[in-house]
Amino acid sequence: MKGGNIKMRQSSAFFFILNCCVIITLTDGFSLSNCTIYFPFEYSGHLKILCNRMSYRKIPSPLPHNTVNLDISYNAIHQIDERDFIRLSNLIILNISHNRISEIHSNALSDLTNLEELNLSNNKIKTVTTKLLNGLANLSHLRLDSNYLETIENQSFATLSNLRLVNLTDNKLKHISKLHPVLQVPHLEELYLGKNGFRVFNSSDISSAFFGLKKLDLSMNPLTAFRMTENIFPDLEYLDLSSCFQTYTSNWFILDKAFLNTVKTLNLSRNHIEVNQLDYIMQSFASVTWMALDGLKGFKVETLLQKACSPSLRGLHLEDNRLFVLNDRMFRPCALLNELHLRNNKVSRIYKSSFDHLVNLTELRIQKNDLTQLNGTLQVLPNLRVLDLHLNRIKNLGCSDFANLMQLRQLYLHRNQIVTIKACVFKDLGNLEELILSSNRVLTVSGTFTHGPQNLQCLDLNNNKLGAIQTDSFKALHSLRTLRLADNQILNIYPYAFAGLINLTDLHLASNKITEKSLRNHTVFAGTPNIRSLDVSCNYISYESQEELQSPPFIFLSELRVLKINSQRRGLSHIPSNFLKGLTNLQDFYAGNLNIENLHVDTFSSTPKLTYLDLSSNNFANGNALTPKVFQPISGLNKITLGRTHLKSLDFLVDANLSSLTILRASTNELQLINQTIIEWLPQLKVLDLQNNSFTCDCSNTWFIDWAVKNNKTQVLYLNSSSMVILTLLISFFYHFLKWQLVYAYYLFLAFLNDKKRKQTSNHLEYDAFISYNVQEEPWVLEELVPKLEGQHGLRLCLHHRDFQPGKAIIDNIVDAIYNSRKTVCLITHNYLKSVWCSHEIQVASFRLFDEQKDVLVLVFLEDIPLHQLSPYYRMRKLVKKQTYLQRPKPGEETQAFWQKLKMAIETKEDMEDRQILSGKYV
């Protein structure tokens, strides 16, 4: 596009409007297919363009000259031509990772004179040529990891005087001597060379000392020798040699122990090192202050620590070493430690005197272990500031467990099994600032915080079993700023429940059982004068009319800036006319997906400072649903979102007094006409999003088409309509005829990815079984199955409502649950077979069975289901034919044998040829 004009024939313009794929911004004009423009709240004229995951085979063109951040990752681009990036001298960040680039023409990047970050990772580049990086004088970060690099030509880095970081991880480089061009960069500080083919690291292969380099990563190279006869890295501070030495005969030689005296951080994890070698290595790193020794084999822990804990060592990482028990002798050599990380060591017991010698410890992390209790073992750590105990099996906290920890600032107890917390538990934690108790089983906090902690600033109780918030529950927490109570079962909030929280700024109450009755008493939020953000989304608040409320719920929240009431589970239906009374400083209001059909003219009369309004996914099909008078009190509104609201017209914007509006999003509606008057009433408009509407193709839209296409201050960003039509037809065809084959392929691929990922990581399983069931069977699961298997048999079960991670995609939660459990138990009923999510769960579980060739699936039929009724669910039918299964006893039948067989099924060996027949029944 030249001269800033958009050239488009009138017929193409009409076709474009008809297909309703339009985002319009008022700036210099250009047309760019498929890409997304990121607009910050305050649009400055500098563009961030996202063209990722668009299946491009070449660099999209033309690109606007004012682009500063361009992302073209995850496409199918094979090469970069000389003219692909012309006129982009303002570009600062360029991401072309995850393509198929094997060829970059000489000087193709030379116009990018202001480029600072270049990401070419995950491509097929074999050679860094002399002219590849020409002109990039301001480049500071270069990523070429995960390519096929074999050669780096001389002088290829000669002009990169500002380069600070180079990542060459996961390539085909074999010899350190071939890195000479990189090592000539004068100001290089970080160099990543992990996962190449280096077998020998010899200082003689590097021609001269490399001053300035502070961080060197050589991890995952098959090193057989590490020899330093010269001090080539005089400024080195960080050295990663993890997963390098895989044989006990590796040659380690340092001519002068002073060569590596500057190294402060050393990673020797997952190596095979002999005892005498470890002695020699430790002497070569006499100044190390932080060391990682994860997954070392062949050492007794006491021997390892005697050699590793030098007088200078202050931080020690000991992950995946299967310590099991922390005895009273283990940490004696490490008396000067400040940080100790013991993640994933299957620790189930700590001696009372285990930490007696660690009086200087300030940070202790024992997460992802098997602790069930603490028994006051931490009292001897008076200087502790950070304590991480999450992902254990702690059920009870004693009054002495945190005694004497007066310096503690952060305490992480999430994802345990805590039910009750006595008032005495936190009484000594006067300086505690952050307390994370999410994903436990806490039933009440009444009395828990009677004694503080007085300096607590953040309290996270998300995803527990709280049913009510009593009066003055948090009264002693005067310093609290953030309180998270989302994903509980809160129904009742008593008057003055949050009284005393005079510094509270953020209150999260989303995803509970709060109703309009819960907020009927206006004193619910009394005593919290400084709340800035309140989230009550995803609850059960609903009003039958717009009539004034006798007690508006937010009357005491005059300092509130952000209010989220979106996505009420039964639909808010109506917003009472004085619902927002008292919110004189409200700026952002989220009211999407509430099944609202219209707004009262006084809805926003109490919120004169509103700048952002989200009304998306409501039902404003009625022509009078929105009127100009509704918006007249909020003349400072800057951004409004009205997507998926069944709008037929934007005429309500005329006379609405929205002279400050800069961003209007009204995509996926039923708009047919945009007239000149509407645009004229929005003088500050910079972004207009009208995607997925159905404009009429007649003269009534002539002005809008002419304005969108010919106005040189209008930028049109649109999708290729013909491609969209073809794509829609293909998707419809595949969904109708090949739906289950596609589902099969998707979950097979998902199983493959999870298998690969877990083979590279620990095999530690968090649960004995993941229970897959339909919500209709939840009472039986909670009242019978859980007490039997967890209470009586001591198994650890994974349940949707209790153990799924909030905020994470449901399908990701399902995959993690299945692969983190020894078995998956499917409770089959008619409702189960009809459930989409239950179908996903059994698909993932059956593909794990297929992929791992282990008996990881247990079928339990809670109802009689004839074979012919399984036919539509052919995957289930095949499973039943191949797998043994259990049948729940009918009322009056003996149940003891059923529970014993189910326990055996969960605990039985996983090899398919060794499995036992539990029920003797086959279909």
PDB file of C-alpha atoms in Angstrom, residues 264-270 288-296 301 304-305 308-310 313-323 334 337-345 363-367:
ATOM      1  CA  LYS A 264      28.484 -18.064  42.533  1.00  0.00           C
ATOM      2  CA  THR A 265      25.750 -20.317  41.110  1.00  0.00           C
ATOM      3  CA  LEU A 266      26.452 -23.914  40.044  1.00  0.00           C
ATOM      4  CA  ASN A 267      24.074 -26.581  38.756  1.00  0.00           C
ATOM      5  CA  LEU A 268      25.384 -30.173  38.836  1.00  0.00           C
ATOM      6  CA  SER A 269      21.995 -31.907  38.849  1.00  0.00           C
ATOM      7  CA  ARG A 270      21.368 -35.323  37.311  1.00  0.00           C
ATOM      8  CA  VAL A 288      29.867 -20.992  45.125  1.00  0.00           C
ATOM      9  CA  THR A 289      26.974 -19.583  47.157  1.00  0.00           C
ATOM     10  CA  TRP A 290      24.057 -21.430  45.468  1.00  0.00           C
ATOM     11  CA  MET A 291      24.148 -25.006  44.187  1.00  0.00           C
ATOM     12  CA  ALA A 292      21.664 -27.458  42.631  1.00  0.00           C
ATOM     13  CA  LEU A 293      22.262 -31.185  43.162  1.00  0.00           C
ATOM     14  CA  ASP A 294      18.930 -32.577  41.980  1.00  0.00           C
ATOM     15  CA  GLY A 295      18.575 -36.226  41.056  1.00  0.00           C
ATOM     16  CA  LEU A 296      22.129 -37.342  41.887  1.00  0.00           C
ATOM     17  CA  VAL A 301      22.676 -38.006  51.474  1.00  0.00           C
ATOM     18  CA  LEU A 304      26.758 -35.730  49.578  1.00  0.00           C
ATOM     19  CA  LEU A 305      26.087 -32.893  51.991  1.00  0.00           C
ATOM     20  CA  ALA A 308      28.751 -30.030  49.034  1.00  0.00           C
ATOM     21  CA  CYS A 309      28.245 -27.749  52.028  1.00  0.00           C
ATOM     22  CA  SER A 310      31.299 -25.518  51.823  1.00  0.00           C
ATOM     23  CA  LEU A 313      27.406 -22.130  50.379  1.00  0.00           C
ATOM     24  CA  ARG A 314      24.194 -20.294  51.226  1.00  0.00           C
ATOM     25  CA  GLY A 315      21.622 -21.945  48.957  1.00  0.00           C
ATOM     26  CA  LEU A 316      21.139 -25.667  48.247  1.00  0.00           C
ATOM     27  CA  HIS A 317      18.650 -27.314  45.862  1.00  0.00           C
ATOM     28  CA  LEU A 318      18.088 -31.063  46.487  1.00  0.00           C
ATOM     29  CA  GLU A 319      15.083 -31.989  44.360  1.00  0.00           C
ATOM     30  CA  ASP A 320      14.283 -35.601  43.329  1.00  0.00           C
ATOM     31  CA  ASN A 321      16.751 -37.337  45.621  1.00  0.00           C
ATOM     32  CA  ARG A 322      14.277 -39.661  47.390  1.00  0.00           C
ATOM     33  CA  LEU A 323      15.284 -38.634  50.889  1.00  0.00           C
ATOM     34  CA  CYS A 334      25.264 -27.159  56.264  1.00  0.00           C
ATOM     35  CA  LEU A 337      22.719 -22.318  54.713  1.00  0.00           C
ATOM     36  CA  ASN A 338      20.158 -19.568  54.071  1.00  0.00           C
ATOM     37  CA  GLU A 339      18.047 -21.428  51.476  1.00  0.00           C
ATOM     38  CA  LEU A 340      17.136 -25.120  51.329  1.00  0.00           C
ATOM     39  CA  HIS A 341      14.937 -26.659  48.617  1.00  0.00           C
ATOM     40  CA  LEU A 342      13.726 -30.248  49.145  1.00  0.00           C
ATOM     41  CA  ARG A 343      10.955 -30.525  46.547  1.00  0.00           C
ATOM     42  CA  ASN A 344       9.702 -33.954  45.456  1.00  0.00           C
ATOM     43  CA  ASN A 345      11.772 -36.196  47.719  1.00  0.00           C
ATOM     44  CA  GLU A 363      13.960 -19.973  53.090  1.00  0.00           C
ATOM     45  CA  LEU A 364      12.773 -23.590  53.353  1.00  0.00           C
ATOM     46  CA  ARG A 365      10.817 -25.330  50.624  1.00  0.00           C
ATOM     47  CA  ILE A 366       9.558 -28.893  51.223  1.00  0.00           C
ATOM     48  CA  GLN A 367       6.736 -28.875  48.679  1.00  0.00           C
TER      49      GLN A 367
END
